Coordinates of C-alpha atoms in Angstrom, one line a residue:
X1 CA 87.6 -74.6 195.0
X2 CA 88.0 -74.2 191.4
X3 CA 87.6 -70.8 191.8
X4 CA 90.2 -70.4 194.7
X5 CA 93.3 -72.2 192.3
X6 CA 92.4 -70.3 189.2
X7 CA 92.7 -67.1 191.7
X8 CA 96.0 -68.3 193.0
X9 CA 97.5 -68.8 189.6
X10 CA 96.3 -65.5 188.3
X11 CA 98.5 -63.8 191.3
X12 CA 101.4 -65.9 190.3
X13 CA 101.3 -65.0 186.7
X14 CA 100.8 -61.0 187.8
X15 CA 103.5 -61.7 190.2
X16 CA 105.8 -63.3 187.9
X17 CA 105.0 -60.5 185.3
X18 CA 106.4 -57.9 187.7
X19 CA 109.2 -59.3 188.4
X20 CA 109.7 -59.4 184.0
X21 CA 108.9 -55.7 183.8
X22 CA 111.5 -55.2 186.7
X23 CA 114.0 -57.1 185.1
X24 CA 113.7 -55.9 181.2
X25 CA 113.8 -52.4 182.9
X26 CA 116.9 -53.3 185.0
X27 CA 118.7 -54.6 182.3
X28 CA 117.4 -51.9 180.1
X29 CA 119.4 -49.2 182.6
X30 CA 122.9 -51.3 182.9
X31 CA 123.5 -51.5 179.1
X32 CA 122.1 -47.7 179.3
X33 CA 124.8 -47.1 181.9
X34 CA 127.2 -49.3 179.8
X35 CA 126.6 -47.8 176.7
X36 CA 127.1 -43.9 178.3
X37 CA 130.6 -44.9 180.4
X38 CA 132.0 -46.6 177.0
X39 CA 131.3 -43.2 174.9
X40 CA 132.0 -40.9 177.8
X41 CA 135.4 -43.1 178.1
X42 CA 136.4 -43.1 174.8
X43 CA 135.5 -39.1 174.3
X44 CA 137.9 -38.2 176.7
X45 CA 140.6 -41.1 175.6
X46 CA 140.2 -39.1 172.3
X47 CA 140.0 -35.7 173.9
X48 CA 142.7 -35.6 176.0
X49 CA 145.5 -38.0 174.2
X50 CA 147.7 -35.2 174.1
X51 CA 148.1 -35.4 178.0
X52 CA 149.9 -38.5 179.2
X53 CA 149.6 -40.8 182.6
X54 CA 150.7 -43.7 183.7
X55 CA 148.9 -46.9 183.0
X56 CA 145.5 -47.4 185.2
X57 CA 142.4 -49.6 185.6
X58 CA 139.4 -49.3 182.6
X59 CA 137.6 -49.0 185.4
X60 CA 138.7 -47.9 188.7
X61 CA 141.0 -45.6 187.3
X62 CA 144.5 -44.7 189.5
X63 CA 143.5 -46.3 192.9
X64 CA 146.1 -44.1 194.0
X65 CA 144.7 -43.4 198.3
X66 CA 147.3 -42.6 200.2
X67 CA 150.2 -42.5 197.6
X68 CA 148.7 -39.8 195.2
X69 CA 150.8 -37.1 196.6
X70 CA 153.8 -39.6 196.0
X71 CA 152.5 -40.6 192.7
X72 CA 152.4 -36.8 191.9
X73 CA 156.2 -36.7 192.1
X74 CA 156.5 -38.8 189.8
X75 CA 154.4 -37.6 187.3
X76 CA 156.1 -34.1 187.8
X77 CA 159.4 -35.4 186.6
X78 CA 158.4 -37.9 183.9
X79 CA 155.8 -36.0 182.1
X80 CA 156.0 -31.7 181.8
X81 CA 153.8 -29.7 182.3
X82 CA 150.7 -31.3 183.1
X83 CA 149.3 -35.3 182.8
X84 CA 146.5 -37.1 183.2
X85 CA 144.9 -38.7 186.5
X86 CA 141.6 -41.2 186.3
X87 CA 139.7 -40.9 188.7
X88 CA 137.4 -43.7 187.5
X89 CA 137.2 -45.7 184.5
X90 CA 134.9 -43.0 182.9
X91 CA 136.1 -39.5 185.3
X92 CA 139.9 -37.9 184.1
X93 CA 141.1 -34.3 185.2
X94 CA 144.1 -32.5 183.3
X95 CA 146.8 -32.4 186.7
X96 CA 148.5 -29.3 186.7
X97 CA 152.1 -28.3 188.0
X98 CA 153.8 -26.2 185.6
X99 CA 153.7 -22.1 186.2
X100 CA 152.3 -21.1 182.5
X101 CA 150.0 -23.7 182.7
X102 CA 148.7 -22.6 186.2
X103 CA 149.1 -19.0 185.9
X104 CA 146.4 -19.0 182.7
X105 CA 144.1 -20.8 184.2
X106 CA 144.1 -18.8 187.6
X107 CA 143.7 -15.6 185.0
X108 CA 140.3 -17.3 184.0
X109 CA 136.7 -17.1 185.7
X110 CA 136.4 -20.3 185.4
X111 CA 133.9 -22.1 188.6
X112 CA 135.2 -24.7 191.0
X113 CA 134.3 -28.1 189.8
X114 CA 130.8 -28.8 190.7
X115 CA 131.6 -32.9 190.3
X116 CA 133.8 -32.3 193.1
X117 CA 133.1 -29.5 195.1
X118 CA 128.8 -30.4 195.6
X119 CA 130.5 -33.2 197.8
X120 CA 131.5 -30.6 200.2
X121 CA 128.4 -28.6 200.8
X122 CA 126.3 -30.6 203.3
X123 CA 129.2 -29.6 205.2
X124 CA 130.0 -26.0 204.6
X125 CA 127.5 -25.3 202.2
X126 CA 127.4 -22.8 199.5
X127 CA 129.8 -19.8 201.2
X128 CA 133.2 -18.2 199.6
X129 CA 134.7 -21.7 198.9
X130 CA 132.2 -23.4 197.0
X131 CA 129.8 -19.9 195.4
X132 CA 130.5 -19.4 191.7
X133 CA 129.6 -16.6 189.4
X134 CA 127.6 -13.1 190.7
X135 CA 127.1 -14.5 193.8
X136 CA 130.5 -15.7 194.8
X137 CA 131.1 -11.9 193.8
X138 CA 128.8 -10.1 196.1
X139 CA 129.8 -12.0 199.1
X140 CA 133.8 -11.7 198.1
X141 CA 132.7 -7.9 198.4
X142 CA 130.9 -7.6 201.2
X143 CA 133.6 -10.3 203.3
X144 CA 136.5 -8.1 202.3
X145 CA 136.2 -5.4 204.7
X146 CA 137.0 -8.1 207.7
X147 CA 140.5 -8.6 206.8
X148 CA 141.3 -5.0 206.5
X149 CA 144.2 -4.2 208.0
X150 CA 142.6 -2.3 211.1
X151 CA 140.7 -5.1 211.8
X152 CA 143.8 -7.2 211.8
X153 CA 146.1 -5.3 214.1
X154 CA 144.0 -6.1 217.2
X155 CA 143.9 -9.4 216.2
X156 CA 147.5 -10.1 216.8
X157 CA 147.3 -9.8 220.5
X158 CA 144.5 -12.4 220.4
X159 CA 146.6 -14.7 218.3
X160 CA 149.3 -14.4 221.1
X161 CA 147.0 -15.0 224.3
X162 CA 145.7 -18.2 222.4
X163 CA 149.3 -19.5 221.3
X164 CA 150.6 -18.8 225.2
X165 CA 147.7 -20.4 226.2
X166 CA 148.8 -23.4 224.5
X167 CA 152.6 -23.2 225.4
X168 CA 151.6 -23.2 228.7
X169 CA 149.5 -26.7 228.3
X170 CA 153.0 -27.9 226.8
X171 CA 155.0 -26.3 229.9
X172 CA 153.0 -28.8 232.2
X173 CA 153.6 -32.2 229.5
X174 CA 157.2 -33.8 229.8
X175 CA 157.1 -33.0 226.0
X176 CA 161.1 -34.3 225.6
X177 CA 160.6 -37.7 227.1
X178 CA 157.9 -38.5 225.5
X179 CA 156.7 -36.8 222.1
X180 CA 153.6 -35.2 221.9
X181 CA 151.2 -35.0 218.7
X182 CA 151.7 -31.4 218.0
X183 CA 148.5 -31.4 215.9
X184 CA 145.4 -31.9 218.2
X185 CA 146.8 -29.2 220.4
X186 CA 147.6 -27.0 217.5
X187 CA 144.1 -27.6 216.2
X188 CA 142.7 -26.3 219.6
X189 CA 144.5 -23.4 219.6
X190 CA 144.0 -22.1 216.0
X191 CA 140.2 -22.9 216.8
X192 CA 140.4 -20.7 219.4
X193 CA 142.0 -18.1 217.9
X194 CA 139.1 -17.8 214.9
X195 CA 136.5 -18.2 217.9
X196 CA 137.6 -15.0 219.6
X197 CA 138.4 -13.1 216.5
X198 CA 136.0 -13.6 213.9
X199 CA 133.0 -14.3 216.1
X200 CA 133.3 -12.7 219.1
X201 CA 134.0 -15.4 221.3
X202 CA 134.4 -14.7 225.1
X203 CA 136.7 -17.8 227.4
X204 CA 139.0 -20.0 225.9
X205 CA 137.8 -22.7 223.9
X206 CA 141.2 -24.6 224.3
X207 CA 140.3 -25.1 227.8
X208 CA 136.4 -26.5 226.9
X209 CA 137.0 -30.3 226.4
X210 CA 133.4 -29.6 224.5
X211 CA 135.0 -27.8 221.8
X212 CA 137.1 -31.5 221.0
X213 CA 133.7 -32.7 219.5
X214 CA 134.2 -29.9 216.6
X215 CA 137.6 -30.3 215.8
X216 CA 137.2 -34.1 215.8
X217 CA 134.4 -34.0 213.4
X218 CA 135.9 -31.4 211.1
X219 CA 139.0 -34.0 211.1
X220 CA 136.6 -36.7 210.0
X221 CA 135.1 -34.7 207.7
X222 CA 138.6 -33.8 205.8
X223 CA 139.0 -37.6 205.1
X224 CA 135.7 -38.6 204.3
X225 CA 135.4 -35.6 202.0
X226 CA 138.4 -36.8 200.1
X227 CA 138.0 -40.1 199.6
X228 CA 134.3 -39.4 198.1
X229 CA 135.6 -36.9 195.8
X230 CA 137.9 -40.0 194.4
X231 CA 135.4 -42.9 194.9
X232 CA 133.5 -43.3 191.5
X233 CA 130.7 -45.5 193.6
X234 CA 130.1 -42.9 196.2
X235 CA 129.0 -40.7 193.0
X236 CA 125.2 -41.4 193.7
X237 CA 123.8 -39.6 197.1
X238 CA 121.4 -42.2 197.6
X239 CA 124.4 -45.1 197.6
X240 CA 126.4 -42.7 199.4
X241 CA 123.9 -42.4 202.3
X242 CA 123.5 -46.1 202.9
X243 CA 126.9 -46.5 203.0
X244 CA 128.9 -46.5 206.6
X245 CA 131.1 -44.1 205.1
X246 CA 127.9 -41.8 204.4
X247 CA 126.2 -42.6 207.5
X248 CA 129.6 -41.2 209.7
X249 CA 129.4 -38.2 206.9
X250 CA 126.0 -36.7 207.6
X251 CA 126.9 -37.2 211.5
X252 CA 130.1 -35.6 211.6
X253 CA 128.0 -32.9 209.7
X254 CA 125.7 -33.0 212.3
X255 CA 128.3 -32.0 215.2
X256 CA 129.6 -29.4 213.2
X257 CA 126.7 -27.8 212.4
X258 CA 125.7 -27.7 216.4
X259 CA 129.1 -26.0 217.0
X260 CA 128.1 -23.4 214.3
X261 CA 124.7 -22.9 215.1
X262 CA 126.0 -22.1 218.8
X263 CA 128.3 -19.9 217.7
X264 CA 125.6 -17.7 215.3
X265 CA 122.6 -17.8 218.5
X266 CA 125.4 -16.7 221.0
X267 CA 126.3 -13.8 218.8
X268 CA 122.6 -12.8 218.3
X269 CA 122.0 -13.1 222.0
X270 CA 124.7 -10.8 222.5
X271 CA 123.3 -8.1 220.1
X272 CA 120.2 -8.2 221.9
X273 CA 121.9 -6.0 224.7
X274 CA 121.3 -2.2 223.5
X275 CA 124.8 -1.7 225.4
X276 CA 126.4 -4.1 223.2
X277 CA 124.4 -3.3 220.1
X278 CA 125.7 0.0 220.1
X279 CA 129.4 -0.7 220.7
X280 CA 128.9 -2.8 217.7
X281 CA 127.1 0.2 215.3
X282 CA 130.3 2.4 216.5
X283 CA 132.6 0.4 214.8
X284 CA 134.3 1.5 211.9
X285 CA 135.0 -2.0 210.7
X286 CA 133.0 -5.0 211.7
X287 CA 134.6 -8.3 212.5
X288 CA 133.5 -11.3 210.3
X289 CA 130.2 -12.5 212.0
X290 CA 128.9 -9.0 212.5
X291 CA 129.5 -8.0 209.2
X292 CA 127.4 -11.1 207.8
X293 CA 124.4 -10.4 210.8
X294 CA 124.2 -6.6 209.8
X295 CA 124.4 -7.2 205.7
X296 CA 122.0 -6.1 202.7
X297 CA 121.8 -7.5 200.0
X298 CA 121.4 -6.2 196.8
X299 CA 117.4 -5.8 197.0
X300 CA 117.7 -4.9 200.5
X301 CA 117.4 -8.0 202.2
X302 CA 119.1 -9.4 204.8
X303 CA 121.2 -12.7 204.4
X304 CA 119.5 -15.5 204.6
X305 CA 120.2 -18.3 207.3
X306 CA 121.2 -20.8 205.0
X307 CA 123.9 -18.3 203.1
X308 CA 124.8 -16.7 207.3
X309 CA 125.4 -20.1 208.0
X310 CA 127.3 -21.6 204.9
X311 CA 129.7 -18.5 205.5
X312 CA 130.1 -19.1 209.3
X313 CA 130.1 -23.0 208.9
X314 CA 133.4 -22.5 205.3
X315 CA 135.3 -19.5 207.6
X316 CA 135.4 -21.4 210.7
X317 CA 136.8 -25.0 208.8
X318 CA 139.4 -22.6 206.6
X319 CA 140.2 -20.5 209.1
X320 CA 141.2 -22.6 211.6
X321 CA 142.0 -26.3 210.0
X322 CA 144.2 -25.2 207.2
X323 CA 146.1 -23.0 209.6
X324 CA 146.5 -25.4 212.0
X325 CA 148.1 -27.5 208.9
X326 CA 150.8 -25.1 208.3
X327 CA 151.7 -24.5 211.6
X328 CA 152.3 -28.2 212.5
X329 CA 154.3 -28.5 209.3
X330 CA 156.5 -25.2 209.3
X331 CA 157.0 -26.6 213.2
X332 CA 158.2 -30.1 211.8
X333 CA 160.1 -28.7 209.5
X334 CA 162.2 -26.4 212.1
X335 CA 162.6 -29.6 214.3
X336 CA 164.7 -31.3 211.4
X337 CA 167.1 -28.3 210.9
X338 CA 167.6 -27.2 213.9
X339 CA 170.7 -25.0 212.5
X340 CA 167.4 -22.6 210.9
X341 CA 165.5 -23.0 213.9
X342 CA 168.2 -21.7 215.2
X343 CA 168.6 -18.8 213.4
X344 CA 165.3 -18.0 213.6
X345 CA 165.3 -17.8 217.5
X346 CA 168.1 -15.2 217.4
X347 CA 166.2 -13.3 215.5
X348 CA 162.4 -13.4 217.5
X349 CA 165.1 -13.1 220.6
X350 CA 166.4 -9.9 219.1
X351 CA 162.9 -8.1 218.5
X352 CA 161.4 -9.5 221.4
X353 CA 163.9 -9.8 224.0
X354 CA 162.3 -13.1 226.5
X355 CA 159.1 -10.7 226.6
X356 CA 156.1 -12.9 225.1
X357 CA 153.9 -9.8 223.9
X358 CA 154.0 -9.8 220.0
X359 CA 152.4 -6.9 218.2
X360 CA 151.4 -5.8 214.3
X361 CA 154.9 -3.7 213.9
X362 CA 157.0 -6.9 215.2
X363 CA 155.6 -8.7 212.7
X364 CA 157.4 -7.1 209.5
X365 CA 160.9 -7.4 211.1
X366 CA 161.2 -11.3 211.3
X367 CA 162.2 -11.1 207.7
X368 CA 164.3 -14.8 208.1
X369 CA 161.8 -16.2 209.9
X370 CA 159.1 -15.2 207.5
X371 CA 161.6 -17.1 204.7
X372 CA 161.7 -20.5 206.7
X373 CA 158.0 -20.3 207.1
X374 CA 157.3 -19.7 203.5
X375 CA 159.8 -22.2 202.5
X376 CA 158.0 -25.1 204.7
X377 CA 154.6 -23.8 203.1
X378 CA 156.2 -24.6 199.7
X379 CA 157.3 -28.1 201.1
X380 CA 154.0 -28.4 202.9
X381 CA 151.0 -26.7 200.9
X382 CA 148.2 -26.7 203.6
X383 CA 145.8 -27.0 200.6
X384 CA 147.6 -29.7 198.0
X385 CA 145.0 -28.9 195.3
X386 CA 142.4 -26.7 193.6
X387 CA 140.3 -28.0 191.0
X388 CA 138.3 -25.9 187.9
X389 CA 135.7 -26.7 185.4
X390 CA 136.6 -25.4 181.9
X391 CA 133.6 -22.8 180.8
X392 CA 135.5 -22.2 177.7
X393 CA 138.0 -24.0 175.6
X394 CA 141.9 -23.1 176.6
X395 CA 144.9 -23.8 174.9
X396 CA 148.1 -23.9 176.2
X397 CA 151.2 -22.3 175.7
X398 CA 152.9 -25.6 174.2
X399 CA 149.8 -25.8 172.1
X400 CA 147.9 -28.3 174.1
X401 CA 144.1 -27.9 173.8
X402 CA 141.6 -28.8 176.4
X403 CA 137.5 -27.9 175.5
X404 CA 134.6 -27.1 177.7
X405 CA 133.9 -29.2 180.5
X406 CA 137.1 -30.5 181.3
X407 CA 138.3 -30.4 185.1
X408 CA 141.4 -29.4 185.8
X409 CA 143.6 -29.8 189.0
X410 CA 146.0 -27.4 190.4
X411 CA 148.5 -29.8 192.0
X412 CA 149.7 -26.9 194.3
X413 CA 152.0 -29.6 195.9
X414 CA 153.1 -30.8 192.9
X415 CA 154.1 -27.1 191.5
X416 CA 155.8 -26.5 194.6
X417 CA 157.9 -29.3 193.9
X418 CA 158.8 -28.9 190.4
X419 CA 162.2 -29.3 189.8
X420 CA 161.9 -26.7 186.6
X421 CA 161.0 -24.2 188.9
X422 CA 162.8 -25.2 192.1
X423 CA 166.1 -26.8 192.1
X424 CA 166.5 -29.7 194.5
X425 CA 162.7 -29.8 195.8
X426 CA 163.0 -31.7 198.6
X427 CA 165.6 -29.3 200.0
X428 CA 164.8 -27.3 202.8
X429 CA 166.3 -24.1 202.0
X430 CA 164.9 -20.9 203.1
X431 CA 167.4 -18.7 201.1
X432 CA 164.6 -19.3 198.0
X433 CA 162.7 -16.5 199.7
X434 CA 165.6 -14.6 200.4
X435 CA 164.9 -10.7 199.5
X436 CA 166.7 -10.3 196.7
X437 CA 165.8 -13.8 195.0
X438 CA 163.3 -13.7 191.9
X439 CA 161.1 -16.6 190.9
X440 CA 157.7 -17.0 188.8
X441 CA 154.7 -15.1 189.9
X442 CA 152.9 -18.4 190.0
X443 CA 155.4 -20.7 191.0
X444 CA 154.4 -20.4 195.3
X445 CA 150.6 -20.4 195.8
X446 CA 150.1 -21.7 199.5
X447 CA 147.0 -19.5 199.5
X448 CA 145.8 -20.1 195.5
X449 CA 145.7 -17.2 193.6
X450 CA 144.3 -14.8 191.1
X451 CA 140.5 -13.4 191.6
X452 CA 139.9 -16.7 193.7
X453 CA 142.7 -16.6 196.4
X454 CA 142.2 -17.3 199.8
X455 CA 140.5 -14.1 201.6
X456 CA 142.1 -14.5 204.7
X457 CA 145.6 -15.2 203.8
X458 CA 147.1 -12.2 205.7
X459 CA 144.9 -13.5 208.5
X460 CA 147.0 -16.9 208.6
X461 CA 150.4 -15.6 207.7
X462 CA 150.1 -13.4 210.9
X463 CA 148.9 -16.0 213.0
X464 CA 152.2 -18.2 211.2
X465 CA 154.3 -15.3 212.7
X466 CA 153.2 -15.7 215.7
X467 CA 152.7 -19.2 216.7
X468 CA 156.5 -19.8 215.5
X469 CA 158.2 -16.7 217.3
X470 CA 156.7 -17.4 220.4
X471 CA 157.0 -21.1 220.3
X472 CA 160.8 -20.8 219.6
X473 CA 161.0 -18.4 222.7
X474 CA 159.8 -21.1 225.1
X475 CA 160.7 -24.4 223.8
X476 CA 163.4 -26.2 221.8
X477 CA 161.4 -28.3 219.0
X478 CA 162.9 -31.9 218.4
X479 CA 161.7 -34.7 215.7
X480 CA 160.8 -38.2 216.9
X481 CA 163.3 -40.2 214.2
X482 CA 160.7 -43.5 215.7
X483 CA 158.0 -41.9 213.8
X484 CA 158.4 -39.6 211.1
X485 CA 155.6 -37.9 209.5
X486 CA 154.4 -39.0 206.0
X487 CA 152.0 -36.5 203.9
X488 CA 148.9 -37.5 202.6
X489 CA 146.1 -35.9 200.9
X490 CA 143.0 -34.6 202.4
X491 CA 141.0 -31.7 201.8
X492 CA 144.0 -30.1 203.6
X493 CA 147.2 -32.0 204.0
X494 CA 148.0 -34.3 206.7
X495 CA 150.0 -36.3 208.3
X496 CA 149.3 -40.6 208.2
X497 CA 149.8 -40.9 211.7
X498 CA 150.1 -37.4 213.2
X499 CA 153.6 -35.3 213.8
X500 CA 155.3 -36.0 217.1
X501 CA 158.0 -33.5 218.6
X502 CA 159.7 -33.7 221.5
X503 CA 159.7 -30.3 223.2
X504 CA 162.7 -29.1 224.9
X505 CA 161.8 -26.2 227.5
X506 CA 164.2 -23.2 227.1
X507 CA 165.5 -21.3 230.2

């Protein structure tokens, strides 16, 4: 019996001796965590003094959610130039907004900020958006090819059977009674668009209630994105994936990445056909997918199915979310002045007559329609930011110094807002883009620029063109005044609560 108690208190000593060592060892990591957020803090209080912000939390930072593109505003007219935003108590990027400042660091080969951008790669993984450095380089080369212009005159027609596809959904709606969100349809059809263009998809995927699943989960995946990349306790993977936020994450990855894995087997299917096979090897140019199933690499190796897919899986979320974005805007953005929308109507009406076919040559001679569509781009930025890690020290032209390792933020909304560089902001006014107007080469980046732009930005612009001249030709677009858009930022911008429009059939 003895025995048996001595035996029981030995356990609770070892026991209670664990628990000491787990505790010393606990505490031992907070004031190591402590210790590392006060010197990190007060490195980059020291660091970047010279750039100014309004007052925030010592440790949440600017809990700015919803309002930051608000908040930007104001920054853009109280402080010049550039300021600071905390994104936690011990996590600050350099905002930028002013045309110098933007143009030097776009001049730069500098690589996307890995604290923000690693966020995004379960999703998309490593392609053209998130690639740095040689890599990023041979795939920019071999990707090229598919937006050459012979590959994007067929395209057009494409673009118009999937835009009359989806005025003819409208036609069937009583869309002037009662307002429809513009968006989810818009979504559909830009979706459908890439599909057939890009990977050689055959029916409409506007029509395939399946195809909802995708956009859906891409539309989840913009916000939960965002709101990591600004959550200083969704840092840590392993927190992250506990939490509910993380758990809908790694699904909504999940249903994407069925939707692209689809997309790749169908195509290989289809090159199994020697008929097919050899249509394809005719070619001059490839379209996107083929050119990624048929490339060498360097050493002579194929691409791998984790790069074929990280391509696939970034082109079909940019090529279809972002436009989708700007068309919903530049539509909005007719609605309210209907005196432009106007104008631009005569002027499809006058190239097109009531015919609906659009082809490459029309394109050029919408020269007013092309200005309202670039000005609601400015108003409207489909991407509101682009953020860089500093590989070298910069200093700016006001003699402003930032060193290694900083991030910086390209407030693309912001800069296109700048009063310094466009008078009255808010304004709609498409005579900015009038021919004969002249502005700073970096003062309207819808589509980033320098070495790093988007890729397929004549891509979009065409399929712009043609969304809005054929709309106009069919319907009248009217705002909802009950329920007005607001902006907010995502990976690419949004609207709170959707845009409504009440469609007007035309005769």
């Amino acid at each position: 019996m003895g025995f048996s108690v001595f035996s029981f208190t030995r356990n609770l000593g070892g026991v209670s001796g664990f628990f000491q060592v787990v505790f010393v060892v606990s505490l031992f990591l907070v004031l190591f965590k402590a210790v590392r957020f006060y010197l990190r803090r007060q490195w980059l209080l020291k660091t970047l003094q010279k750039f100014p912000s309004t007052p925030s939390h010592w440790l949440w930072g600017h809990q700015l959610k919803d309002k930051e593109l608000e908040q930007i505003l104001i920054w853009v007219e109280e402080f010049p130039s550039a300021c600071l935003h905390w994104l936690s108590g011990s996590k600050a990027r350099v905002v930028l907004y002013d045309a110098d400042y933007v143009k030097m660091i776009l001049g730069r080969s500098d690589p996307k900020a890995p604290s923000i951008y690693r966020l995004a790669a379960p999703w998309i993984g490593y392609g053209l958006l998130l690639l740095n450095g040689k890599k990023w380089f041979q795939h920019r080369r071999m990707l090229t090819p598919a937006f050459h212009y012979d590959i994007l005159k067929p395209y057009v027609r494409i673009m118009a059977d999937s835009v009359n596809t989806m005025l003819d959904r409208w036609e069937k709606l009583d869309g002037e009674n009662c307002p429809l969100e513009i968006f989810h349809y818009i979504s559909s059809m830009t979706l459908d668009t890439v599909m057939k263009c890009a990977f050689s998809h055959q029916g409409s995927v506007q029509l395939d209630e399946n195809s909802r699943s995708y956009t859906k989960a891409v539309e989840d995946l913009n916000s939960l994105v965002f709101f990591r990349m600004r959550s200083a306790f969704y840092e840590n993977n392993t927190i992250y994936k506990m939490s509910s936020d993380g758990r809908c994450f790694y699904r909504a990855c999940q249903l994407a990445h069925e939707h692209t894995d689809g997309v790749i087997k169908m195509r290989k299917a289809q090159l199994q056909n020697e008929e097919e096979l050899e249509r394809v090897k005719k070619k001059r140019r490839l379209d996107f997918l083929d050119i990624l199933l048929f490339a060498k690499m360097e050493d002579g190796s194929s691409l791998s199915d984790e790069d074929l897919r990280a391509e696939v899986d970034t082109f079909m979320f940019e090529g279809h979310d972002t436009t989708a974005s700007g068309i919903s805007w530049i539509f909005y953005a007719l609605a309210t002045h209907p005196e432009y929308q106007q104008r631009c109507r005569e002027e499809v009406q006058s190239i097109l007559g009531d015919g609906t076919s659009v082809t490459w040559d029309h394109l050029d001679q919408m020269p007013y329609t092309t200005m309202c569509i670039k000005e609601a781009l400015r108003l409207y930025p489909p991407v509101p930011n682009v953020s860089r890690e500093l590989n070298t020290p910069i200093t700016f032209p006001d003699g402003r110094s930032l060193p290694k390792g900083i991030t910086v933020a390209i407030s693309i909304y912001g800069l296109h807002h700048n009063p310094s560089l466009w008078p009255n902001p808010q304004v709609f006014d498409p005579s900015r883009f009038a021919p004969d107007s002249s502005r700073h080469s970096h003062a309207f980046l819808p589509f980033s620029g320098g070495a790093r732009n988007c890729i397929g930005k004549q891509f979009a612009m065409n399929e712009l063109k043609v969304a809005v001249a054929l709309t106009l030709l069919r319907f009248e677009l009217l705002p909802d005044p009950t329920r007005v858009p607001v902006p907010i930022p995502r990976v690419v911008l949004k609207s709170k609560d959707g845009i409504y429009l009440r469609l007007k059939k035309l005769r």
